[in-house]
Structure formats: structure tokens, C-alpha cells
Short mmCIF file of C-alpha atoms and ligand atoms in Angstrom, two decimals:
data_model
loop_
_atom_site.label_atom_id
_atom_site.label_comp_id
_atom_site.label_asym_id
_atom_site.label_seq_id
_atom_site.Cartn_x
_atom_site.Cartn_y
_atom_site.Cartn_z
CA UNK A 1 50.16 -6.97 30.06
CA UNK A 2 52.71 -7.62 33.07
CA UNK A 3 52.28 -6.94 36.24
CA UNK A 4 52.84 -3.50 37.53
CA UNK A 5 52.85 -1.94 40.57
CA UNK A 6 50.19 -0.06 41.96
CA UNK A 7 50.08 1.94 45.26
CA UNK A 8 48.60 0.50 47.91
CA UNK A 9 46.37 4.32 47.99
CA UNK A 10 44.79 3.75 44.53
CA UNK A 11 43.42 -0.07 45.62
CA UNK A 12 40.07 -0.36 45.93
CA UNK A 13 39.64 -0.30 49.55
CA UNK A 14 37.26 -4.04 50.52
CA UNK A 15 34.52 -2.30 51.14
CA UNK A 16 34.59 0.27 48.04
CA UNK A 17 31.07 0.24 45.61
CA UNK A 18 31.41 -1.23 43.03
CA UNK A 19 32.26 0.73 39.39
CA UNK A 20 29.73 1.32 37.66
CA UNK A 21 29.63 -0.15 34.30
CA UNK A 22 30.93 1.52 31.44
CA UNK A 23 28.09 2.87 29.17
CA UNK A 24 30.74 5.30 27.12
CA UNK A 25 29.05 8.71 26.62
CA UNK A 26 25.65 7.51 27.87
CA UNK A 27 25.08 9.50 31.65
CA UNK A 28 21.78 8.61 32.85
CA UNK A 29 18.34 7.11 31.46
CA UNK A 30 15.43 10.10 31.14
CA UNK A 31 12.34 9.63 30.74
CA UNK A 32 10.09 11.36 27.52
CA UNK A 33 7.48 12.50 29.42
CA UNK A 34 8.08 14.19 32.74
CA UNK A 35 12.21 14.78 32.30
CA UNK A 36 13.19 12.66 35.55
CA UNK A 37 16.42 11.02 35.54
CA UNK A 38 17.62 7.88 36.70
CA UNK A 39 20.75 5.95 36.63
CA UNK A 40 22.13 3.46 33.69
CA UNK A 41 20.60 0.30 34.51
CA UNK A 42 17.96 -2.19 33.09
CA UNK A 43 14.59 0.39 33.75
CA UNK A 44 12.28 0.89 30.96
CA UNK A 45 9.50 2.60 32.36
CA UNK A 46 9.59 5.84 34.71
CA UNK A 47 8.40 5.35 38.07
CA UNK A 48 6.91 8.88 38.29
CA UNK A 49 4.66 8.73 35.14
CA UNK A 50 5.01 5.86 33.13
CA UNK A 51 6.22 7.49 30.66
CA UNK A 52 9.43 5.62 28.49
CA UNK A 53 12.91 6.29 29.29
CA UNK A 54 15.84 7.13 26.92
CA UNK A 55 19.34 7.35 27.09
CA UNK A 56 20.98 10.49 28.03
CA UNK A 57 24.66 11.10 26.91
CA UNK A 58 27.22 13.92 28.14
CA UNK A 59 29.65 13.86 24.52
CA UNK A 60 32.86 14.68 24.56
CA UNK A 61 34.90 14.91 21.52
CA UNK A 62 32.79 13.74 18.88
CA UNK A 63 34.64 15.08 15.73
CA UNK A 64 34.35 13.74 11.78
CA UNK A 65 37.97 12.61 11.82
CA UNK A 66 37.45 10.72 14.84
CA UNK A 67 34.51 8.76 13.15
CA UNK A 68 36.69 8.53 9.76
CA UNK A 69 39.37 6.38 11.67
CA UNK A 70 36.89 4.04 13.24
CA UNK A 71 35.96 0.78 12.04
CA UNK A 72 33.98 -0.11 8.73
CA UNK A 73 30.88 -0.97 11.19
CA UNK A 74 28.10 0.79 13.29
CA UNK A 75 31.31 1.00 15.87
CA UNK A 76 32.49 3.58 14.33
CA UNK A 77 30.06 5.87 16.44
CA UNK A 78 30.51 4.55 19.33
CA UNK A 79 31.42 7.54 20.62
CA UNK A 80 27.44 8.48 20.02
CA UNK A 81 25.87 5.20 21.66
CA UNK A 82 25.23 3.88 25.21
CA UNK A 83 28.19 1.30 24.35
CA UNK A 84 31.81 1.18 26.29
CA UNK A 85 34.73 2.06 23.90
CA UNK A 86 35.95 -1.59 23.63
CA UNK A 87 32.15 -2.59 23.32
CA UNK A 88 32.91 -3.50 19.21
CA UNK A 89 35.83 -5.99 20.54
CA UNK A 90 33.68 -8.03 22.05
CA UNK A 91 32.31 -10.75 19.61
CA UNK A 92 29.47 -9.24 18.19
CA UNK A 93 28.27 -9.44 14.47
CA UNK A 94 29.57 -6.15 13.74
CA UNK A 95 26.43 -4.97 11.59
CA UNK A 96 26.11 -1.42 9.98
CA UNK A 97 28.31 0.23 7.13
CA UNK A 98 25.51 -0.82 4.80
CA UNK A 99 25.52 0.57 1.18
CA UNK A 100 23.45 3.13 0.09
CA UNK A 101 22.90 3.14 -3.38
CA UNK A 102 21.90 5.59 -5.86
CA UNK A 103 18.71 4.48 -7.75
CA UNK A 104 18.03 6.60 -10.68
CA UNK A 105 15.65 4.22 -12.11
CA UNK A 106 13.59 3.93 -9.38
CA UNK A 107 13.27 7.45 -9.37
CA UNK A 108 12.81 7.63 -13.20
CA UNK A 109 10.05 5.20 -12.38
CA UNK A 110 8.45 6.89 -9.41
CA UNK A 111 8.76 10.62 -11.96
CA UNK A 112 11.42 11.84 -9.48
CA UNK A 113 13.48 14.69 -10.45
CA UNK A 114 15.54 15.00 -7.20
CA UNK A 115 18.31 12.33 -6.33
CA UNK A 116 17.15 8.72 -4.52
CA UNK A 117 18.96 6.92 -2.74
CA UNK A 118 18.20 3.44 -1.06
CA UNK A 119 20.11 2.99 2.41
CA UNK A 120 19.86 -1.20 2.23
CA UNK A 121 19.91 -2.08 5.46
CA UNK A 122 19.18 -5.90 4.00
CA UNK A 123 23.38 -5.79 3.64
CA UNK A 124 23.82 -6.76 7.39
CA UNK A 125 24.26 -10.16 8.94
CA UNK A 126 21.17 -11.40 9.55
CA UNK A 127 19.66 -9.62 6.59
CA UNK A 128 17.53 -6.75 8.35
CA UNK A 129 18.25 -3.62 10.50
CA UNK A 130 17.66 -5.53 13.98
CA UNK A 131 21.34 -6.78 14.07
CA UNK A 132 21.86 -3.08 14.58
CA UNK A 133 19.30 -2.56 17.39
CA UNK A 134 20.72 -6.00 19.23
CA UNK A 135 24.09 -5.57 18.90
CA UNK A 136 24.21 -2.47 21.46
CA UNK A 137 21.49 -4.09 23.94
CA UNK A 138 24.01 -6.91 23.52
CA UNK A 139 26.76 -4.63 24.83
CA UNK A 140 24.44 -3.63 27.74
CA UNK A 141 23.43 -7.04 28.88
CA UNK A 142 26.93 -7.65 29.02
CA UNK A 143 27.44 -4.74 31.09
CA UNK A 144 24.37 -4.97 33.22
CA UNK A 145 25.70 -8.85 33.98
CA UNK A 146 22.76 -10.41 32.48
CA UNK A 147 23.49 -13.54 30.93
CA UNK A 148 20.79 -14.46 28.36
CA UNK A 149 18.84 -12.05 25.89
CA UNK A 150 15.75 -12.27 25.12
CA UNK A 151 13.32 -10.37 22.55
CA UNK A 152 9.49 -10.28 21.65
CA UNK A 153 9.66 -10.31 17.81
CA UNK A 154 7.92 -9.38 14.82
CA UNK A 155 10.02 -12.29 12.77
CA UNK A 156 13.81 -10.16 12.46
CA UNK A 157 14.36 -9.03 15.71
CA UNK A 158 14.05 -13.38 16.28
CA UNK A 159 17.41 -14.40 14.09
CA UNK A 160 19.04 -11.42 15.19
CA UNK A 161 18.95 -12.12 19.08
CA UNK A 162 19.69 -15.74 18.27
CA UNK A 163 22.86 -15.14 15.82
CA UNK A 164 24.33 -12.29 18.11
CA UNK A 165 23.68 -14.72 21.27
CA UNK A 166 25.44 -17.56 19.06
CA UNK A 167 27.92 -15.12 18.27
CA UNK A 168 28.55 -14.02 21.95
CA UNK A 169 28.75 -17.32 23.64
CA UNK A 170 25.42 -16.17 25.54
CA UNK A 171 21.75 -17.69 25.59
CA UNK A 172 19.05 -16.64 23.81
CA UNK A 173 15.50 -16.64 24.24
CA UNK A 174 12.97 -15.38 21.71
CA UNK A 175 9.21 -15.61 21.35
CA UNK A 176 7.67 -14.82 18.24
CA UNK A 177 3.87 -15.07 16.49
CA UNK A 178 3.31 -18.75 15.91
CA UNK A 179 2.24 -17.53 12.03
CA UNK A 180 5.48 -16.15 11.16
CA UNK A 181 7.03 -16.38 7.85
CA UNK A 182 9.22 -19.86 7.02
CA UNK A 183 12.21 -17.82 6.11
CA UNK A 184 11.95 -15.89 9.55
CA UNK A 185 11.00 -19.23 11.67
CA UNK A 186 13.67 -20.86 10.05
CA UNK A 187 16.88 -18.87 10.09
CA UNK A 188 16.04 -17.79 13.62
CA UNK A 189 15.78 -21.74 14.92
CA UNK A 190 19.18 -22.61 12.69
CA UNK A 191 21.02 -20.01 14.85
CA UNK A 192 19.92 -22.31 18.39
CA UNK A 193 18.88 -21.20 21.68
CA UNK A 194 15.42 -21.30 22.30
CA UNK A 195 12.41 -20.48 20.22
CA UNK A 196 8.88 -19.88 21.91
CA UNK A 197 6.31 -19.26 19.04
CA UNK A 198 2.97 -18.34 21.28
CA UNK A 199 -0.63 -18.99 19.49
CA UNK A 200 -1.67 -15.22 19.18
CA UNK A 201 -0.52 -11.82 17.60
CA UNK A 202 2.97 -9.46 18.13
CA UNK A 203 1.04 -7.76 21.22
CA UNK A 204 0.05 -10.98 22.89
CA UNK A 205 3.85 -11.61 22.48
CA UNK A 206 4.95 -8.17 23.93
CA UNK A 207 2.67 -8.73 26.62
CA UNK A 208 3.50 -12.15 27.86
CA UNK A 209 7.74 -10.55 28.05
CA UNK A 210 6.42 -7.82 29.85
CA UNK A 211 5.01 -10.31 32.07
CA UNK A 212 7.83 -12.29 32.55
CA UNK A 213 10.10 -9.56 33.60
CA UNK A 214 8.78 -9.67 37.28
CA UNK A 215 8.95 -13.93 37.37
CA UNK A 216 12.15 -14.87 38.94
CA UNK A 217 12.83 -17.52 35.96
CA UNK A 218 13.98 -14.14 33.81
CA UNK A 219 16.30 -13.13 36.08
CA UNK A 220 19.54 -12.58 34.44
CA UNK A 221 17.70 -12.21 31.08
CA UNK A 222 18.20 -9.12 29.44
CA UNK A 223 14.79 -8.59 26.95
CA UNK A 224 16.16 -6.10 23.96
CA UNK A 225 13.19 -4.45 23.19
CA UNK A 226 11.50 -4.79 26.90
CA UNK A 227 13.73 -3.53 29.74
CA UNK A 228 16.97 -3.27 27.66
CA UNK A 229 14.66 -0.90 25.26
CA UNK A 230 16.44 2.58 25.79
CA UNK A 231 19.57 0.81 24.76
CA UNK A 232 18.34 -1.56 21.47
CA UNK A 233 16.71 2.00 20.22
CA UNK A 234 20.04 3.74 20.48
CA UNK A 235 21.21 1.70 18.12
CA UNK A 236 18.82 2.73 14.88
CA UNK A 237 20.48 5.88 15.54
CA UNK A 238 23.48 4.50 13.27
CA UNK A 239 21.31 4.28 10.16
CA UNK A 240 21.15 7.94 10.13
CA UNK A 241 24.51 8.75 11.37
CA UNK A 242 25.41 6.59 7.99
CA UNK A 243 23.18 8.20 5.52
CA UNK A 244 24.46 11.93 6.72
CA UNK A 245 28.05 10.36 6.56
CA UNK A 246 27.71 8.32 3.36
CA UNK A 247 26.24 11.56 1.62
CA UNK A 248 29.39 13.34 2.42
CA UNK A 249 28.78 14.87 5.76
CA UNK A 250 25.26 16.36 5.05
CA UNK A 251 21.53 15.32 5.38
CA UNK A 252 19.18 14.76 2.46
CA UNK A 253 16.03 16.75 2.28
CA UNK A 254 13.28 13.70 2.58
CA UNK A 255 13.83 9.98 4.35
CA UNK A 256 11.13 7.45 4.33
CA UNK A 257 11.07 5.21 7.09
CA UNK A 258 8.74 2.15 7.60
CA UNK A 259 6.81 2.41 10.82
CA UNK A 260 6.59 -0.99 13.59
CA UNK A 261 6.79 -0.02 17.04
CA UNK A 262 8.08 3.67 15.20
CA UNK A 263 11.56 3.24 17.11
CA UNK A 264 13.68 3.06 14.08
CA UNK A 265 11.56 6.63 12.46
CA UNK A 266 12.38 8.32 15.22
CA UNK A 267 16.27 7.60 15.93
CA UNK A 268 16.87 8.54 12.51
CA UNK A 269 15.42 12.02 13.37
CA UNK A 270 17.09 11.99 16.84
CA UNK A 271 20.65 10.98 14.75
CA UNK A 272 20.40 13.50 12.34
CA UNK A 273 19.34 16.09 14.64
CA UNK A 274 22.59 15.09 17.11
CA UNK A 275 24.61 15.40 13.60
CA UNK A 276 23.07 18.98 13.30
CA UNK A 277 24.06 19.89 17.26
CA UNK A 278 27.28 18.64 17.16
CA UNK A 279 28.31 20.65 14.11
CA UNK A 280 29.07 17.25 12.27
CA UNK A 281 26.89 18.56 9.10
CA UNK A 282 24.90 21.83 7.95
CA UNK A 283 21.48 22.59 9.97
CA UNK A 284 19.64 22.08 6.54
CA UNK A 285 15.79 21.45 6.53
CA UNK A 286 14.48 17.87 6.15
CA UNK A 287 11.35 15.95 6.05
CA UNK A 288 10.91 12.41 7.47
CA UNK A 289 7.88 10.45 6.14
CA UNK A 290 6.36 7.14 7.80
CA UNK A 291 5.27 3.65 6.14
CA UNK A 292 2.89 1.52 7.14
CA UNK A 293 0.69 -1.55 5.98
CA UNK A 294 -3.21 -0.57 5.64
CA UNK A 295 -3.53 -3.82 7.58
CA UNK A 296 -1.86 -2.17 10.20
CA UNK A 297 -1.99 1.35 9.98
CA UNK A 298 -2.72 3.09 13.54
CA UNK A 299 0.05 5.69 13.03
CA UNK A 300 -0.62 6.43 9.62
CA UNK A 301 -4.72 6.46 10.90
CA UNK A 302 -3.52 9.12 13.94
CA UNK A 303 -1.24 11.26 10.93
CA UNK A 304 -3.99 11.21 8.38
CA UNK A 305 -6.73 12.03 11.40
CA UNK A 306 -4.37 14.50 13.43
CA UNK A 307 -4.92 12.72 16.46
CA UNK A 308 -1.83 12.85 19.36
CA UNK A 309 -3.06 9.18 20.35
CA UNK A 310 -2.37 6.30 18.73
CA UNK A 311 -5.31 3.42 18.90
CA UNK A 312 -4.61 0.15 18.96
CA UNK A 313 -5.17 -2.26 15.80
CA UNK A 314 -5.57 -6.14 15.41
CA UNK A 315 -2.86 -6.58 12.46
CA UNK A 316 -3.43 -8.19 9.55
CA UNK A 317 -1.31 -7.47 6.57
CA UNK A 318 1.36 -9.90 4.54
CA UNK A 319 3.86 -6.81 6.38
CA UNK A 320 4.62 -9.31 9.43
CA UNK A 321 7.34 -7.50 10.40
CA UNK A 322 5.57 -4.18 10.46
CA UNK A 323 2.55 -5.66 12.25
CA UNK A 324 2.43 -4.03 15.58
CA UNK A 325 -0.73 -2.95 16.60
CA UNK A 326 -0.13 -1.05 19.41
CA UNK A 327 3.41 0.58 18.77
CA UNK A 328 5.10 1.52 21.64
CA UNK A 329 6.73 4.48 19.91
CA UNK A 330 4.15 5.54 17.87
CA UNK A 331 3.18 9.05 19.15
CA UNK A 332 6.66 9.62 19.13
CA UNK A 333 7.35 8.81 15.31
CA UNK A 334 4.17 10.98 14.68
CA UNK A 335 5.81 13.95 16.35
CA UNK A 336 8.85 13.72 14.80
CA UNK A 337 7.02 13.24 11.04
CA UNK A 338 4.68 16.71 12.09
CA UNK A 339 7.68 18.46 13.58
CA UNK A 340 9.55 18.02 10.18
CA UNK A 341 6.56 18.71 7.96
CA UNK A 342 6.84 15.16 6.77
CA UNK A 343 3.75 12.31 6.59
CA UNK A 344 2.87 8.91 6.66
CA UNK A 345 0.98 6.58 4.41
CA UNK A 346 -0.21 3.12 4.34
CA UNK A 347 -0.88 1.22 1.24
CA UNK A 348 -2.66 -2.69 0.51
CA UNK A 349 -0.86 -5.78 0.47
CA UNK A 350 -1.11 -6.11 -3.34
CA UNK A 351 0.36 -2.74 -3.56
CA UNK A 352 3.30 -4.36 -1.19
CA UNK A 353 3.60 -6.76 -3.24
CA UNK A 354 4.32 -4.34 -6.55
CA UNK A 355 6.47 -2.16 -3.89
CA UNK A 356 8.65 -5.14 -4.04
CA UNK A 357 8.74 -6.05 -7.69
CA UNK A 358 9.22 -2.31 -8.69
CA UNK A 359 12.13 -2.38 -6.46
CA UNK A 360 13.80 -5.05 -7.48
CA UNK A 361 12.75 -4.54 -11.22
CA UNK A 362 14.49 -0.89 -11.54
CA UNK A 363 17.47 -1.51 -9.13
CA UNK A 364 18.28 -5.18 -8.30
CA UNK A 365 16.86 -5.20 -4.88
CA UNK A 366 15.00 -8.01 -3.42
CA UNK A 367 13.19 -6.42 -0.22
CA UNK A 368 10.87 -8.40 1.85
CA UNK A 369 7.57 -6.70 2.81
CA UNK A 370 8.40 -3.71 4.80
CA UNK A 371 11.06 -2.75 1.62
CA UNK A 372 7.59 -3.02 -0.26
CA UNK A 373 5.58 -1.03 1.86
CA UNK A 374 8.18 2.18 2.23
CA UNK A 375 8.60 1.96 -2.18
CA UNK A 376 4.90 2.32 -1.99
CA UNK A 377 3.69 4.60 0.25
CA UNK A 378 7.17 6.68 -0.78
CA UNK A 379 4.79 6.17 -4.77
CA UNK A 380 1.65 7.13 -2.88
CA UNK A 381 3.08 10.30 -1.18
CA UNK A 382 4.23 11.61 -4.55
CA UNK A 383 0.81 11.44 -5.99
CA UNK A 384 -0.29 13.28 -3.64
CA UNK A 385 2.11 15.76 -3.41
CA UNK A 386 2.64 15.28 0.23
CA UNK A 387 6.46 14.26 -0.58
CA UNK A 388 8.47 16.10 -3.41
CA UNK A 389 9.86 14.74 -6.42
CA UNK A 390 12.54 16.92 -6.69
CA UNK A 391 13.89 16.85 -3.59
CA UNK A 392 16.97 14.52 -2.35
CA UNK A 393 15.36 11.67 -0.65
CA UNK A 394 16.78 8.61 0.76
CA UNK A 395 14.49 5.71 1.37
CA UNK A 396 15.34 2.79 3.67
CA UNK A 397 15.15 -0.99 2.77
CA UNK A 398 14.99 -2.80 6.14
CA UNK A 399 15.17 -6.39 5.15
CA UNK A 400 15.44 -8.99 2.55
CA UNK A 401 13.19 -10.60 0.24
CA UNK A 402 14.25 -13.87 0.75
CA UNK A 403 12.69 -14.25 4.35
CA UNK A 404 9.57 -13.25 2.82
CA UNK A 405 9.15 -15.02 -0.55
CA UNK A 406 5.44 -15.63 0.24
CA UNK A 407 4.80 -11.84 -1.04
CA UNK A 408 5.99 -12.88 -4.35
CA UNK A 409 5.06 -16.43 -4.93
CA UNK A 410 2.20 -16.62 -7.67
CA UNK A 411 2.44 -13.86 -8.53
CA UNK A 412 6.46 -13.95 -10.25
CA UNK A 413 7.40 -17.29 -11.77
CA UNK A 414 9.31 -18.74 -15.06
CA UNK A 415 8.71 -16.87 -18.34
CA UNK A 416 8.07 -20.48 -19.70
CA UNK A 417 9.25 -23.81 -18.79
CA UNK A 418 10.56 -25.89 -21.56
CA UNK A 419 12.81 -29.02 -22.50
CA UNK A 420 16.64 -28.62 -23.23
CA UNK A 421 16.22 -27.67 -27.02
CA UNK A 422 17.71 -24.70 -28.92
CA UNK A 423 13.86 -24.59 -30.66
CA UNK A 424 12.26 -24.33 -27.55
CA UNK A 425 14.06 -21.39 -26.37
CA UNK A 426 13.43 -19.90 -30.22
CA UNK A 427 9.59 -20.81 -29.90
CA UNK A 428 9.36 -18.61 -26.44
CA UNK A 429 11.43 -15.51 -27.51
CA UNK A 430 9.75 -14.99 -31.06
CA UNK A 431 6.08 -15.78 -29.96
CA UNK A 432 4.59 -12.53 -28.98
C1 PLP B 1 11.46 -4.14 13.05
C2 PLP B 1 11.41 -3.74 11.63
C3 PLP B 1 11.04 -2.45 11.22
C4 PLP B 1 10.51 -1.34 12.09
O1 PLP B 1 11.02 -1.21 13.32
P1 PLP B 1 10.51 -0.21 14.45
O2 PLP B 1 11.77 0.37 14.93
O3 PLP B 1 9.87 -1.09 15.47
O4 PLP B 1 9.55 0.77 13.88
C5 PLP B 1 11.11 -2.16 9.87
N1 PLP B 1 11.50 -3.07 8.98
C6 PLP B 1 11.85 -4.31 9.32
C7 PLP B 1 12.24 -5.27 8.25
C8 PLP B 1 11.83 -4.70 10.66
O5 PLP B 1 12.19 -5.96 10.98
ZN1 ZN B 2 8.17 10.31 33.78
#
């Protein structure tokens, strides 16, 4: 752009603030329990009560069309997230825009009369629903000036931070579980930046980034799910703005969500219920159901014992990534499941294990263990009649099955292995 001329009364006089950054629709942060507001900045935790803060938005002008002519990524809503309009120009990996696919054999499997649908979140760049989550604390850690990111992850949330940091030209720091799955370990390290696997569980993790928020080392770090939490939940939002969009403009009666910290369960409400106030689709009635891992099951323990608190578990399930013992948003995700007449179930590991074979058996989709756990407990519910069968449901797939081929291994394998002769291949089909 050239130079143009500007009068000397609209320069920012020396000693002007200066403007605050550009969150888009996003107003203020509020927190959940006691309502008090505070300005966009990097505050998680309300200095009244405690209680967690979430982004408040003043929208303006959020129509279908104008969501139609956006990009074929989670940008597209932009006008619905704590991101600045240009926010999807910055490099970024652009996730979202994931399929969803209709799986009739599943349902024919599970005895389903009603339509199911898998939204397969595995579709996105780093193979799992974090890129989503990361890509608008990204955005704010750009806008907040803070130059490296930083996460306390379950195994996903790791190679999402790193890739969108490589992506960004930033630095990364994440700090896992030192018993993490290969495939998560891996991918994460192959992106760069730095890798701190701590001896201990998810919550020893979460604890030791909570920690290091105050120590002057973390400075200009920007943690996504710690202080730059109100933002990275925002962003699971987009899942359910998809599935209402994808369906053409309307909500499906039943979604079942897995359940970690229960951040993703309860955007999904929060999107479709912003879908419903914004006269974007019908106000039609929906249930929203919650997964979980017996071997780490404290919301599903609080649902099935209709307690309001959520106690703490030690994890220990093949569901790494689901394996938060004390979730953060887990009363939350429980309202939101009562409040819709939904529920949540937990299921074994071998049963996470057939979650993932059945999956991939009916419709071609290799899940890793939390894609197992929601096809199970989604089998579960309908046997005990807590979810219908003939109702639209959309279940979501939240990562892939390569990151977590340990679920499989011994128990899948060759049908027979054999030398290179036309015999040999007759011998194995024709023997019973
Ligand atoms: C993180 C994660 C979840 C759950 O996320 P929360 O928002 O913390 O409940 C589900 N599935 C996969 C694969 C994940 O990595
Ligand atoms: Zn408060």
C-alpha cells in the first residue's frame, strides 16, 4: 500500500495507550462462577472466586451467507471466535472442515434405526482435534505478544503445539507423561522445539505448568490450555458449528463426545446453542452424551452417581489421551450432558479396543483410543436405552489410529503368512 496522507488530528498523540489487540467479536473474559468480567488478556482464573473464565463476545453480523463465503477451514467462523479477522492469514495449519461421514453400517451394526454420522476430526493436520483448539490460542499469543507456546499434554495437544509453532515461526514448549504412546512421542519431537516428558501422570504435568506460570523463565510463553485456556476452548466450538453446518443448517438429535478435561463436550453444546441464538438453525431438542475410559472415569462416576463434584482419579486406561484425572471442565460437561437429558458412560480397555476394530471394520476408520471409547460407550448407551437408536446422532472421532497402534497390536495381525506361491494363497482361502 503507498503512502497516504493522514491528518496530523487522527495521529496517535506520543503519549496515547496503546490499542488494544484485536480479539474480533470476543469483548471481555467472564468468569463461570460468580459473572465478573475482566478484560481480554492472558487470565485464566477469576480473582474473586476462582472460578474459570470464558470468553465473552458482543456479535455482530453473523449470517449463513457470510459463513458460506469463508474459507474451507475452521476460519470460516471467525466471526464466532476470540480471533482478529485476518487471524486465518497468519501461517497457521488451517485445521477444521473435516468430513463427516454417513455410516450406515456402523449403525446397522450398533441396531440403529436413526441416521449416524461420524464427524472425523482425525482429517486435520496433525491427525486429532487439538490443531483446532491451538490454532486460536495461537492467534492469541500472537496478539497478547507472547512469543513461545507452550501446552501440558495428554499425547495430541504435544504435536499440535509443536507443528503450529513450526508452522508460525514461533517456539514451542511442551511437557507430556514420560509413558506416552511412540506414535504421540514421536510425531510431536519430529515437529522440533522442545519436548519435556516429566516421570509422573497428566496432573503432575498440569501442575508443574501451572507452576511455572509465576517463574520469570515463562515469561513470554503463552501455555494453551493453562492461561491461554479461555481462548484454546473457543476453538472446539468449530466442531459443532461444522456438524450443524455440514447437516444443512440444523442440529442432530444425539452427539457423543469423548470426555478429557470435558472442554471439547461442552463447546459443542455452547456452539450449537450460539447456532440456536443466532437464528443460524431451528431451536430443535438435542441430547449430548459423554465418553470415558473405566480407567478413568470420574465424570462418568459423578453422572452415573448424580454427584455436582467431580473426584479426582489416578488414570490408568490404554485411553492416554482421555486420561485426565482431575478434569478441569468436568462439572461443566456434566451440566451440559443433564441439562440436555443426555449421559455418559465408560467402558474397559478391551472393549476400546473392539470400539476401534468395529469402527474401522463397518466404515474404514482407523481411530486411536478415544475413537474406541466414544463407538463403545455410544454401543453401551444403546443397551441401555439411555441413548436412542432411532434418533439422528452424530458421533465424534477425535484422532487417529495410527498414533495409537498399541490398542491393536496382538490382537489384529496377517490372516496367514506364506511364501510367494499361487498354492499357498489356494491352501489359506479354501481351508476352513
Ligand atoms: C484432548 C482429546 C480429547 C478430549 O479433550 P477435552 O476437550 O480435554 O475433553 C478427546 N480426544 C482426543 C483424541 C484428544 O486428544
Ligand atoms: Zn468468579
Amino acid at each position: 500500500m503507498s503512502t497516504s496522507f493522514i491528518p496530523a488530528s487522527e495521529l496517535p498523540a506520543d503519549d496515547a495507550p496503546p490499542a488494544a489487540p484485536d480479539f474480533g467479536p470476543a469483548a471481555r473474559l467472564t468468569c463461570r462462577e460468580c459473572g465478573s468480567s475482566y478484560a481480554l488478556g492472558a487470565a485464566y482464573a477469576c480473582i474473586e472466586c476462582f472460578g474459570p473464565l470464558e470468553v465473552g463476545y458482543d456479535y455482530v453480523d453473523v449470517t449463513r451467507e457470510r459463513i458460506e463465503s469463508g474459507p474451507q477451514n475452521m476460519w470460516r467462523y471467525a466471526c464466532l471466535l476470540p480471533v482478529a479477522s485476518y487471524a486465518g492469514d497468519e501461517p497457521n495449519l488451517n485445521p477444521g472442515m473435516t468430513r463427516l461421514v454417513r455410516a450406515d453400517n456402523l449403525a446397522r451394526a450398533l441396531g440403529m434405526t436413526g441416521t449416524l454420522w461420524v464427524k472425523d476430526d482425525s482429517g486435520n493436520p496433525t491427525h486429532s482435534f487439538k490443531d483446532r483448539v491451538v490454532a486460536v490460542a495461537q492467534s492469541a499469543a500472537r496478539r497478547l505478544g507472547l512469543g513461545t507456546i507452550a501446552c501440558a499434554s495428554t499425547g495430541n495437544l504435544a504435536g499440535a503445539v509443536a507443528a503450529a509453532a513450526a508452522r508460525g515461526g514461533q517456539k514451542s514448549v511442551v511437557v507430556i507423561p514420560s509413558d506416552l504412546e511412540d506414535g504421540k512421542v514421536v510425531t510431536a519431537a519430529t515437529y522440533g522445539g522442545t519436548l519435556l516428558a516429566v516421570n509422573g501422570s497428566y496432573d503432575d504435568v498440569n501442575r508443574l505448568c501451572s507452576e511455572l506460570i509465576g517463574d520469570p523463565l515463562t515469561e513470554d510463553w503463552g501455555f494453551v490450555n493453562v492461561n491461554l485456556r479461555p481462548y484454546y476452548a473457543e476453538g472446539s466450538k468449530t466442531v459443532g458449528y461444522e456438524i450443524a453446518e455440514q447437516l444443512g443448517w440444523r442440529l442432530p438429535q444425539q452427539v457423543i463426545s469423548p470426555i478429557a478435561s470435558g472442554s471439547l463436550l461442552t463447546k459443542v453444546d455452547k456452539a450449537f446453542r450460539e447456532f440456536v441464538q443466532l437464528g443460524l438453525v431451528a431451536d430443535t431438542p438435542y441430547r449430548v452424551f459423554g465418553a470415558q475410559a473405566t480407567g478413568c472415569s470420574p465424570v462418568s462416576v459423578a453422572f452415573r452417581e448424580g454427584h455436582d463434584v467431580v473426584r479426582p482419579q489416578r488414570p490408568n486406561t490404554i485411553a492416554k489421551s482421555l486420561a485426565i484425572g482431575n478434569p478441569a471442565d468436568g462439572p461443566y460437561a456434566l451440566d451440559a450432558v443433564r441439562r440436555s437429558g443426555g449421559a455418559i458412560g465408560d467402558v474397559s480397555d478391551a472393549e476400546v479396543t473392539e470400539g476401534i476394530r468395529l469402527l474401522a471394520e463397518t466404515e474404514g476408520i482407523f481411530a486411536e483410543t478415544a475413537g474406541g471409547v466414544t463407538v463403545a460407550v455410544l454401543r453401551q448407551l444403546l443397551a441401555s436405552g439411555a441413548a436412542d437408536p432411532a434418533a439422528e446422532t452424530v458421533l465424534l472421532n477425535t484422532g487417529d489410529g495410527l498414533k495409537t497402534l498399541d490398542a491393536v497390536l496382538g490382537h489384529v495381525g496377517p490372516t496367514a503368512v506364506i511364501d510367494a506361491d499361487v498354492d499357498e494363497v489356494t491352501r489359506v482361502l479354501t481351508t476352513p
